[in-house]
Short mmCIF file of C-alpha atoms in Angstrom, two decimals:
data_model
loop_
_atom_site.label_atom_id
_atom_site.label_comp_id
_atom_site.label_asym_id
_atom_site.label_seq_id
_atom_site.Cartn_x
_atom_site.Cartn_y
_atom_site.Cartn_z
CA MET A 1 117.13 88.55 72.45
CA GLY A 2 120.19 89.01 70.21
CA ALA A 3 121.72 85.76 71.45
CA PHE A 4 118.35 84.08 71.08
CA LEU A 5 118.31 84.81 67.36
CA GLU A 6 121.89 83.69 66.76
CA PHE A 7 120.93 80.02 66.70
CA ALA A 8 119.79 78.72 63.31
CA PHE A 9 117.47 76.15 64.88
CA LEU A 10 115.75 78.93 66.87
CA GLN A 11 115.39 81.05 63.73
CA ARG A 12 113.74 78.11 61.94
CA ALA A 13 111.50 77.45 64.94
CA LEU A 14 110.47 81.09 65.05
CA VAL A 15 109.66 81.43 61.33
CA ALA A 16 107.84 78.08 61.01
CA GLY A 17 106.09 78.54 64.36
CA ILE A 18 104.81 82.02 63.45
CA LEU A 19 103.53 80.85 60.05
CA ILE A 20 101.84 77.74 61.45
CA ALA A 21 100.33 79.55 64.46
CA PHE A 22 99.04 82.29 62.16
CA SER A 23 97.40 79.69 59.87
CA CYS A 24 95.86 77.83 62.83
CA ALA A 25 94.48 81.01 64.38
CA VAL A 26 92.92 82.33 61.17
CA LEU A 27 91.14 79.02 60.53
CA GLY A 28 90.22 78.97 64.21
CA VAL A 29 88.07 82.11 63.85
CA PHE A 30 85.79 80.28 61.40
CA LEU A 31 85.75 77.07 63.46
CA VAL A 32 85.06 78.79 66.80
CA LEU A 33 82.21 80.87 65.38
CA ARG A 34 80.70 77.75 63.79
CA ARG A 35 80.91 76.07 67.21
CA ASP A 36 83.27 73.55 65.66
CA ALA A 37 86.12 74.41 68.02
CA MET A 38 86.64 70.74 68.96
CA ILE A 39 87.33 69.76 65.36
CA GLY A 40 91.04 70.46 65.93
CA HIS A 41 91.05 68.21 68.96
CA GLY A 42 89.36 65.39 67.02
CA LEU A 43 91.59 65.68 63.97
CA SER A 44 94.72 65.74 66.13
CA HIS A 45 93.73 62.41 67.70
CA ILE A 46 93.23 60.92 64.27
CA THR A 47 96.61 62.31 63.24
CA PHE A 48 98.05 60.27 66.10
CA ALA A 49 96.68 57.11 64.45
CA GLY A 50 98.30 58.21 61.17
CA LEU A 51 101.64 58.74 62.88
CA ALA A 52 101.48 55.37 64.58
CA LEU A 53 100.65 53.75 61.24
CA GLY A 54 103.66 55.48 59.66
CA LEU A 55 105.88 54.28 62.47
CA LEU A 56 104.49 50.74 62.11
CA VAL A 57 105.16 50.54 58.35
CA ARG A 58 108.43 52.51 58.82
CA ARG A 59 107.51 54.93 56.02
CA LEU A 60 107.58 58.74 56.53
CA PRO A 61 105.30 59.03 59.58
CA LEU A 62 104.49 62.70 58.88
CA ALA A 63 103.42 61.95 55.30
CA VAL A 64 101.22 59.04 56.45
CA ALA A 65 99.74 61.25 59.20
CA PHE A 66 99.01 63.90 56.55
CA VAL A 67 97.10 61.42 54.33
CA VAL A 68 95.18 59.97 57.29
CA ALA A 69 94.25 63.47 58.59
CA VAL A 70 92.97 64.61 55.20
CA PHE A 71 90.96 61.40 54.80
CA ALA A 72 89.54 61.88 58.32
CA ALA A 73 88.56 65.47 57.46
CA TRP A 74 86.70 64.22 54.40
CA LEU A 75 85.01 61.51 56.49
CA LEU A 76 84.04 64.03 59.16
CA VAL A 77 82.22 66.27 56.68
CA LYS A 78 80.46 63.23 55.18
CA LEU A 79 79.45 61.94 58.62
CA LYS A 80 77.95 65.30 59.48
CA SER A 81 76.07 65.75 56.23
CA ARG A 82 75.08 62.20 55.27
CA ALA A 83 74.80 60.33 58.57
CA GLY A 84 73.05 63.33 60.14
CA LEU A 85 75.40 63.33 63.14
CA HIS A 86 75.80 66.60 65.02
CA GLY A 87 79.23 68.21 64.67
CA ASP A 88 80.40 67.36 68.18
CA THR A 89 79.14 63.76 67.94
CA ALA A 90 80.91 63.20 64.61
CA VAL A 91 84.12 64.67 66.08
CA ALA A 92 83.82 62.51 69.23
CA VAL A 93 83.27 59.32 67.18
CA LEU A 94 86.29 59.96 64.95
CA SER A 95 88.45 61.28 67.76
CA SER A 96 87.99 58.29 70.07
CA GLY A 97 88.37 55.91 67.12
CA GLY A 98 91.60 57.65 66.05
CA LEU A 99 93.12 57.61 69.51
CA ALA A 100 92.20 53.96 70.11
CA LEU A 101 93.63 52.95 66.74
CA GLY A 102 96.76 55.00 67.42
CA ILE A 103 97.37 53.26 70.76
CA VAL A 104 96.95 49.82 69.17
CA LEU A 105 99.20 50.64 66.19
CA ALA A 106 101.89 52.29 68.34
CA SER A 107 101.91 49.23 70.56
CA ALA A 108 102.18 46.93 67.53
CA ALA A 109 105.04 49.06 66.17
CA ARG A 110 106.72 49.03 69.62
CA THR A 111 107.23 52.79 69.29
CA TYR A 112 106.35 54.05 72.76
CA ASN A 113 109.64 55.90 72.84
CA ALA A 114 111.13 59.35 72.57
CA GLY A 115 110.22 59.51 68.85
CA LEU A 116 106.54 59.14 69.57
CA LEU A 117 106.71 61.46 72.57
CA SER A 118 108.18 64.20 70.37
CA TYR A 119 105.01 64.07 68.27
CA LEU A 120 102.78 64.04 71.35
CA PHE A 121 104.45 67.04 73.00
CA GLY A 122 105.93 68.83 69.96
CA GLU A 123 109.49 69.52 68.96
CA ILE A 124 109.58 72.99 67.51
CA LEU A 125 113.32 73.31 68.09
CA ALA A 126 113.92 70.36 65.74
CA ILE A 127 112.07 71.88 62.79
CA SER A 128 113.95 71.41 59.53
CA ARG A 129 114.48 73.82 56.67
CA PHE A 130 112.02 71.76 54.58
CA GLU A 131 109.37 72.14 57.27
CA VAL A 132 109.86 75.92 57.19
CA VAL A 133 109.13 75.83 53.45
CA LEU A 134 106.05 73.65 54.10
CA ALA A 135 104.82 76.10 56.73
CA ALA A 136 105.22 79.02 54.30
CA ALA A 137 103.33 77.10 51.60
CA LEU A 138 100.56 76.28 54.10
CA ALA A 139 100.18 79.91 55.20
CA ALA A 140 100.10 81.06 51.56
CA GLY A 141 97.52 78.36 50.68
CA ILE A 142 95.28 79.28 53.59
CA ALA A 143 95.51 82.99 52.80
CA ALA A 144 94.59 82.29 49.16
CA VAL A 145 91.58 80.11 50.03
CA ILE A 146 90.28 82.46 52.71
CA PHE A 147 90.80 85.56 50.61
CA GLY A 148 89.20 83.94 47.54
CA LEU A 149 86.20 82.47 49.37
CA TYR A 150 85.99 85.16 52.04
CA HIS A 151 82.40 86.36 51.54
CA LYS A 152 81.02 82.85 51.07
CA LEU A 153 82.81 81.54 54.17
CA VAL A 154 81.65 84.48 56.29
CA PHE A 155 78.02 84.00 55.17
CA LEU A 156 78.22 80.25 55.83
CA THR A 157 79.80 80.84 59.25
CA PHE A 158 77.18 83.37 60.27
CA ASP A 159 74.02 81.68 58.99
CA ARG A 160 74.41 78.21 57.58
CA GLU A 161 70.76 77.69 56.76
CA SER A 162 70.40 80.91 54.78
CA ALA A 163 73.69 80.25 52.98
CA ARG A 164 72.34 76.87 51.90
CA ALA A 165 69.03 78.40 50.81
CA ALA A 166 70.96 81.04 48.84
CA GLY A 167 72.47 78.24 46.75
CA LEU A 168 76.01 78.26 48.22
CA PRO A 169 77.87 74.93 47.91
CA VAL A 170 77.80 74.38 51.67
CA GLU A 171 79.32 70.90 51.72
CA ARG A 172 82.20 71.86 49.43
CA LEU A 173 82.97 74.93 51.54
CA ASP A 174 82.85 72.78 54.71
CA MET A 175 85.21 70.34 53.03
CA ALA A 176 87.67 73.13 52.14
CA VAL A 177 87.78 74.46 55.72
CA THR A 178 88.02 71.02 57.33
CA ILE A 179 90.78 69.78 55.01
CA LEU A 180 92.76 72.99 55.59
CA ALA A 181 92.34 72.41 59.33
CA ALA A 182 93.65 68.84 58.95
CA VAL A 183 96.74 69.98 57.01
CA THR A 184 97.37 72.73 59.54
CA ILE A 185 97.12 70.30 62.43
CA VAL A 186 99.72 67.95 60.94
CA LEU A 187 102.19 70.83 60.71
CA GLY A 188 101.06 72.36 64.03
CA MET A 189 101.85 69.03 65.66
CA ARG A 190 105.56 69.79 65.18
CA VAL A 191 105.17 73.11 66.99
CA VAL A 192 103.22 72.15 70.12
CA GLY A 193 102.47 68.44 69.72
CA ILE A 194 99.32 66.41 69.19
CA LEU A 195 98.09 67.04 72.72
CA LEU A 196 98.17 70.82 72.41
CA VAL A 197 97.73 71.55 68.72
CA SER A 198 94.01 72.28 69.06
CA ALA A 199 94.98 75.13 71.43
CA LEU A 200 96.75 76.87 68.51
CA ILE A 201 93.42 76.81 66.67
CA VAL A 202 91.06 77.75 69.48
CA VAL A 203 92.87 80.03 71.97
CA PRO A 204 94.07 82.90 69.70
CA ALA A 205 90.71 82.89 67.86
CA ALA A 206 88.77 82.99 71.13
CA ALA A 207 90.99 85.84 72.35
CA ALA A 208 90.45 87.84 69.14
CA LEU A 209 86.68 87.36 69.29
CA GLN A 210 86.61 88.96 72.73
CA VAL A 211 87.62 92.32 71.34
CA ALA A 212 87.21 92.36 67.52
CA SER A 213 84.58 94.68 66.10
CA SER A 214 84.58 93.24 62.58
CA PHE A 215 85.34 89.89 60.95
CA ARG A 216 88.45 91.19 59.20
CA LYS A 217 89.78 92.57 62.48
CA ALA A 218 89.04 89.21 64.16
CA LEU A 219 91.17 87.41 61.52
CA CYS A 220 94.03 89.89 61.90
CA LEU A 221 93.91 89.87 65.71
CA ALA A 222 93.72 86.06 65.87
CA GLY A 223 96.69 85.69 63.50
CA THR A 224 98.65 88.25 65.53
CA ALA A 225 97.76 86.54 68.85
CA GLY A 226 98.87 83.17 67.41
CA ALA A 227 102.17 84.60 66.14
CA LEU A 228 102.77 86.48 69.40
CA SER A 229 102.18 83.28 71.38
CA VAL A 230 104.99 81.59 69.43
CA VAL A 231 107.43 84.51 69.77
CA LEU A 232 106.84 85.10 73.49
CA GLY A 233 106.50 81.36 74.18
CA LEU A 234 109.85 80.57 72.53
CA LEU A 235 111.50 83.51 74.23
CA SER A 236 110.26 82.50 77.68
CA ALA A 237 111.23 78.88 76.98
CA TYR A 238 114.74 80.10 76.10
CA VAL A 239 115.05 82.43 79.08
CA PHE A 240 113.46 80.24 81.74
CA ASP A 241 114.41 76.84 80.29
CA LEU A 242 110.79 75.73 79.81
CA PRO A 243 109.33 73.23 77.34
CA ALA A 244 108.54 75.35 74.26
CA SER A 245 105.15 73.77 73.48
CA GLY A 246 103.75 74.38 76.95
CA ALA A 247 105.16 77.91 77.06
CA ILE A 248 103.59 78.79 73.68
CA VAL A 249 100.12 77.62 74.74
CA LEU A 250 100.39 79.28 78.17
CA VAL A 251 101.27 82.61 76.53
CA GLY A 252 98.19 82.17 74.32
CA LEU A 253 96.05 81.64 77.41
CA VAL A 254 97.48 84.79 79.03
CA LEU A 255 96.57 86.73 75.86
CA PHE A 256 93.06 85.26 76.04
CA GLY A 257 92.76 86.36 79.69
CA GLY A 258 93.90 89.86 78.76
CA ALA A 259 91.40 90.06 75.89
CA ALA A 260 88.54 88.84 78.12
CA ALA A 261 89.45 91.49 80.73
CA ALA A 262 89.64 94.16 78.03
CA ARG A 263 86.17 93.15 76.80
CA ARG A 264 84.71 93.60 80.28
CA ARG A 265 86.27 97.06 80.48
CA LEU A 266 84.96 98.03 77.04
CA ARG A 267 81.36 97.15 77.99
CA MET B 1 41.81 84.62 32.62
CA GLY B 2 43.65 82.37 30.16
CA SER B 3 45.95 79.52 31.21
CA ALA B 4 49.09 81.42 30.13
CA ALA B 5 48.15 84.29 32.40
CA VAL B 6 47.51 81.86 35.24
CA ASP B 7 50.92 80.23 34.63
CA SER B 8 52.80 83.53 34.64
CA ALA B 9 51.08 84.39 37.91
CA LEU B 10 52.22 81.08 39.39
CA LEU B 11 55.48 81.66 41.27
CA VAL B 12 55.92 78.35 43.08
CA SER B 13 54.23 75.07 42.33
CA VAL B 14 54.40 72.26 44.90
CA GLU B 15 52.97 69.12 43.31
CA ASN B 16 52.15 65.94 45.23
CA VAL B 17 55.16 66.38 47.50
CA SER B 18 55.89 63.80 50.19
CA PHE B 19 58.92 63.86 52.47
CA SER B 20 60.12 61.51 55.17
CA TYR B 21 63.00 61.58 57.65
CA GLY B 22 63.91 57.88 57.71
CA ARG B 23 60.61 56.05 58.23
CA GLY B 24 58.76 59.05 59.62
CA LEU B 25 56.52 60.63 57.00
CA VAL B 26 56.51 64.39 57.60
CA LEU B 27 54.75 65.59 54.46
CA GLU B 28 52.24 63.54 52.52
CA ASP B 29 51.04 64.32 49.02
CA VAL B 30 51.03 68.10 49.42
CA THR B 31 49.99 70.17 46.42
CA LEU B 32 50.24 73.92 46.91
CA PRO B 33 50.36 76.67 44.28
CA ILE B 34 51.80 80.04 45.37
CA PHE B 35 50.84 82.97 43.16
CA ARG B 36 52.62 86.29 42.66
CA GLY B 37 51.40 88.83 45.21
CA ASP B 38 50.16 86.23 47.72
CA PHE B 39 50.74 86.85 51.42
CA LEU B 40 50.42 83.22 52.40
CA ALA B 41 50.44 82.01 56.01
CA VAL B 42 51.48 78.36 56.41
CA LEU B 43 49.90 77.20 59.65
CA GLY B 44 50.00 74.04 61.68
CA PRO B 45 51.06 72.61 65.01
CA ASN B 46 54.63 71.46 65.82
CA GLY B 47 55.69 68.55 63.62
CA SER B 48 53.04 69.28 60.98
CA GLY B 49 55.71 69.71 58.28
CA LYS B 50 55.69 73.52 57.88
CA THR B 51 59.46 73.97 57.98
CA THR B 52 59.99 70.84 55.88
CA LEU B 53 57.63 72.21 53.24
CA ILE B 54 59.53 75.48 52.89
CA LYS B 55 62.86 73.66 52.88
CA THR B 56 61.67 71.61 49.91
CA ILE B 57 60.60 74.85 48.20
CA LEU B 58 64.06 76.32 48.86
CA GLY B 59 65.78 73.20 47.50
CA VAL B 60 67.44 72.47 50.87
CA LEU B 61 65.52 69.18 51.16
CA LYS B 62 64.73 66.89 48.24
CA PRO B 63 61.16 65.50 48.28
CA SER B 64 60.81 61.71 48.54
CA ARG B 65 58.00 62.00 46.00
CA GLY B 66 56.49 64.76 43.90
CA SER B 67 58.08 67.91 42.55
CA VAL B 68 58.63 71.59 43.23
CA LYS B 69 58.91 74.24 40.53
CA ILE B 70 59.97 77.85 41.00
CA MET B 71 59.10 80.29 38.21
CA GLY B 72 58.33 77.28 36.03
CA GLN B 73 61.69 75.57 36.58
CA PRO B 74 62.27 72.39 38.61
CA VAL B 75 63.88 73.45 41.87
CA SER B 76 66.98 71.31 41.15
CA ALA B 77 67.62 73.32 37.95
CA PHE B 78 66.68 76.71 39.41
CA LYS B 79 69.67 79.04 39.58
CA ALA B 80 68.27 82.50 40.36
CA TRP B 81 68.34 82.03 44.13
CA GLU B 82 68.95 85.75 44.60
CA ARG B 83 65.28 86.14 43.62
CA ILE B 84 64.24 84.18 46.72
CA GLY B 85 64.74 85.82 50.10
CA TYR B 86 64.79 83.60 53.17
CA VAL B 87 64.61 84.44 56.86
CA PRO B 88 65.17 81.20 58.79
CA GLN B 89 63.51 80.13 62.02
CA LYS B 90 66.71 80.47 64.02
CA ALA B 91 67.92 83.64 62.36
CA THR B 92 68.62 85.31 65.68
CA HIS B 93 70.34 82.29 67.21
CA PHE B 94 73.80 83.28 65.99
CA ASP B 95 76.81 83.71 68.25
CA PRO B 96 76.37 87.12 69.98
CA LEU B 97 80.15 87.54 69.78
CA PHE B 98 80.02 87.34 65.97
CA PRO B 99 82.13 90.31 64.91
CA ALA B 100 79.89 91.91 62.28
CA SER B 101 78.03 95.20 62.04
CA VAL B 102 74.41 95.45 60.92
CA ARG B 103 75.60 96.74 57.55
CA GLU B 104 77.98 93.80 57.11
CA VAL B 105 75.24 91.26 57.88
CA VAL B 106 72.86 92.94 55.42
CA ALA B 107 75.55 92.79 52.71
CA MET B 108 76.43 89.11 53.33
CA GLY B 109 74.01 87.52 50.84
CA LEU B 110 74.86 90.06 48.13
CA LEU B 111 78.63 89.69 48.50
CA ALA B 112 78.46 85.88 48.67
CA SER B 113 76.66 85.88 45.31
CA ARG B 114 79.43 87.92 43.66
CA ARG B 115 82.78 86.78 42.25
CA PRO B 116 85.78 86.24 44.54
CA PHE B 117 87.56 89.40 45.68
CA HIS B 118 84.46 91.53 44.96
CA ARG B 119 84.31 94.78 46.92
CA THR B 120 81.07 96.67 47.54
CA THR B 121 80.44 99.20 44.76
CA ARG B 122 79.05 102.68 45.37
CA ASP B 123 75.63 101.63 43.95
CA GLU B 124 75.56 98.59 46.23
CA ALA B 125 76.47 100.73 49.24
CA GLU B 126 73.63 103.13 48.40
CA GLU B 127 71.19 100.25 48.03
CA ILE B 128 72.26 98.85 51.42
CA ALA B 129 71.67 102.27 53.01
CA ARG B 130 68.24 102.51 51.33
CA ILE B 131 67.17 99.04 52.52
CA LEU B 132 68.39 99.80 56.05
CA ALA B 133 66.27 102.97 56.04
CA LEU B 134 63.30 100.96 54.76
CA VAL B 135 63.47 98.58 57.74
CA GLY B 136 64.16 101.48 60.14
CA LEU B 137 67.75 100.52 60.98
CA ASP B 138 69.71 103.26 59.22
CA LYS B 139 70.95 104.63 62.56
CA GLU B 140 72.17 101.18 63.65
CA ALA B 141 74.17 100.48 60.44
CA ARG B 142 77.50 100.39 62.25
CA SER B 143 76.29 98.75 65.46
CA PRO B 144 77.41 95.18 66.20
CA VAL B 145 74.51 92.94 65.23
CA GLY B 146 74.76 91.00 68.51
CA ARG B 147 73.83 94.12 70.49
CA LEU B 148 70.42 94.65 68.83
CA SER B 149 67.10 93.48 70.27
CA GLY B 150 65.42 90.34 68.86
CA GLY B 151 62.97 92.45 66.82
CA GLN B 152 65.75 94.60 65.38
CA GLN B 153 67.78 91.49 64.51
CA GLN B 154 64.82 90.06 62.60
CA ARG B 155 64.64 93.29 60.61
CA VAL B 156 68.36 92.93 59.82
CA PHE B 157 67.67 89.50 58.33
CA ILE B 158 64.74 90.81 56.34
CA ALA B 159 66.95 93.63 55.06
CA ARG B 160 69.55 91.05 54.01
CA ALA B 161 66.88 89.10 52.13
CA LEU B 162 65.47 92.28 50.52
CA LEU B 163 68.83 93.56 49.28
CA LEU B 164 68.75 91.19 46.32
CA ALA B 165 65.27 92.42 45.31
CA PRO B 166 63.54 89.07 45.78
CA HIS B 167 60.30 88.09 44.09
CA LEU B 168 59.51 85.76 46.97
CA LEU B 169 60.24 86.23 50.66
CA VAL B 170 60.02 83.12 52.84
CA LEU B 171 59.96 83.59 56.61
CA ASP B 172 60.01 80.70 59.06
CA GLU B 173 58.40 81.73 62.37
CA PRO B 174 60.12 85.10 62.23
CA THR B 175 58.60 86.60 65.39
CA THR B 176 59.65 83.89 67.84
CA GLY B 177 61.01 85.69 70.90
CA VAL B 178 59.91 89.12 69.64
CA ASP B 179 57.69 91.24 71.89
CA ALA B 180 54.11 92.10 70.82
CA GLY B 181 54.83 95.76 69.99
CA MET B 182 57.76 94.82 67.76
CA GLU B 183 55.70 92.02 66.22
CA GLU B 184 53.05 94.48 65.09
CA GLN B 185 55.66 96.77 63.51
CA PHE B 186 57.26 93.75 61.88
CA TYR B 187 54.02 92.65 60.19
CA ASP B 188 53.27 96.22 59.11
CA LEU B 189 56.64 96.17 57.35
CA LEU B 190 55.86 92.82 55.67
CA SER B 191 52.50 94.15 54.54
CA ALA B 192 54.14 97.25 53.06
CA LEU B 193 56.55 95.00 51.15
CA ASN B 194 53.71 92.81 49.92
CA ILE B 195 51.34 95.59 48.86
CA GLY B 196 53.82 98.36 48.04
CA ARG B 197 56.53 96.33 46.31
CA GLY B 198 54.51 93.35 45.14
CA ILE B 199 56.78 90.87 46.94
CA THR B 200 55.14 87.49 47.43
CA ILE B 201 55.40 86.43 51.05
CA VAL B 202 55.26 82.96 52.57
CA LEU B 203 55.05 83.13 56.34
CA VAL B 204 55.35 80.00 58.45
CA THR B 205 53.77 80.46 61.84
CA HIS B 206 52.05 78.75 64.76
CA ASP B 207 49.82 81.67 65.47
CA ILE B 208 48.35 84.00 62.89
CA GLY B 209 47.54 86.44 65.74
CA ILE B 210 48.85 89.82 64.70
CA ALA B 211 49.65 88.70 61.13
CA ASN B 212 45.94 88.05 60.69
CA ARG B 213 45.28 91.59 59.44
CA HIS B 214 47.72 91.27 56.59
CA ILE B 215 47.59 87.75 55.16
CA THR B 216 45.57 87.01 52.05
CA LYS B 217 45.82 83.22 51.90
CA VAL B 218 46.21 80.35 54.32
CA ALA B 219 47.67 76.86 53.93
CA CYS B 220 47.01 74.65 56.91
CA LEU B 221 49.28 71.62 57.35
CA GLY B 222 48.94 68.52 59.48
CA ARG B 223 51.36 66.33 57.51
CA LYS B 224 48.81 66.59 54.66
CA LEU B 225 47.49 69.86 53.36
CA VAL B 226 44.35 70.26 55.44
CA TYR B 227 43.27 73.54 53.94
CA HIS B 228 44.34 75.99 51.26
CA GLY B 229 42.32 79.05 50.36
CA THR B 230 41.63 82.64 51.18
CA HIS B 231 41.87 83.95 54.68
CA GLU B 232 38.14 84.73 54.84
CA GLU B 233 37.18 81.19 53.84
CA PHE B 234 39.68 79.82 56.35
CA CYS B 235 38.05 81.70 59.23
CA ARG B 236 34.78 79.97 58.39
CA SER B 237 36.28 76.54 57.65
CA ALA B 238 36.12 73.27 59.51
CA ALA B 239 39.95 73.07 59.39
CA LEU B 240 40.27 75.99 61.78
CA ARG B 241 37.69 74.51 64.15
CA ASP B 242 39.48 71.12 64.03
CA MET B 243 42.84 72.68 64.89
CA ILE B 244 41.42 74.67 67.77
CA ALA B 245 39.67 71.55 69.05
CA GLY B 246 43.04 69.80 68.84
CA GLY B 247 44.45 72.27 71.34
CA HIS B 248 46.28 74.53 68.90
CA HIS B 249 45.26 78.09 69.47
CA LEU B 250 45.11 79.99 66.24
CA ILE B 251 43.97 83.35 67.49
CA SER B 252 42.00 85.26 64.91
CA HIS B 253 41.38 88.94 65.52
CA ARG B 254 40.63 90.57 62.23
CA HIS B 255 40.25 94.32 62.65
#
């Protein structure tokens, strides 16, 4: 473990990974309970289109992906509320459109290479100092929004119809959560890649919900499970020479299995 | 009774309201006054516009034509939503894994109406305990809401609506999936709230069955308002006979 922490790139990976996984997991609790778990999957596919566009125009692919993901989040909320599409249908429409567009743009940019693969499968060990700062800002932003809107978000998550009838600004709250999810996914993409980033949102949250007895405990447990996945995933990747992204998600799944078993015992 | 007195007694005024989903007209030219102290049953078969009508009253849906006023204000300008309690049709269809106790669910509406970072005050905690005792759930306050029976869960949602001391309580088919014994207790509770606390109640239902003993007025919908009047008149009216002839069983067993 001591040797593991001697490397600066591993230190950066650990700090940024913990912050991003924590943010993903906390948002995941709201999304899973709203049965919007696939939103992360959909937004990650659209992020792929953004990346490909960035690679095509040769301008800061991460920044372009960020703009495209936020726009897609806005569009998703509008599609659900205005076009009357169910959540999963709206996600499927945008997700397939994003992936198709990404394939076409990546082909046009002739970027089916290691650069693109690093976004698909993640490259946590290549995280820069600037990305660590971004991850810290993201975690602080998410904590501020969730803390500030906590009671409204919990009411909306539990009973959407009553929250609307009580005069809560349902669409604006939806927009806040979905845009935060989009921003988180763009950063999470560096940790585990586009293909697995939705796991950072869903798996720790699903594990926490197996055993949590209150909403606050669910948020804390999910954040802890996300952070633990990164720590143990990176450690096992270091020790056993595994790809970090896969190891992180597999650790998360083991934690989920443990939580599900604990729930059965508690019954 | 003068007109001012009539107006102050008027809690909700639905005037010539029509609503359509795309091309399908669901409500057509419905005019329905709801007075303080009414225990109004809104009846009608599936697709007759019952839920749509209450959603226009609650401001969730905007009428295609006509207007809705609550306490004399157009619904779009109405701000005092804490005065309106709502128990939705699918209130008990939440995720059973939702990590919240009965007490937390009851407090949700209250806390969401407060400023950010608000923590429950001692007075609020006492009021929550009192409301839980009123609906007979004081012993379950700390139980996870997902572990209660359907009837108990409905009482949790009523408690949540009551916590803000509403003038009007709107319930959309609240006894769906609740057994007959629980249903009877549930309507006894509603009646106590209506008579004892003066809360106006609007109850959307297919079947007035057990509620029959408690309701004072009936509105019968079939896209248009087919009937609106007292319960006694309704039992003698052609509207009831027409609905029964149409295959919709509105069981009436007044005791």
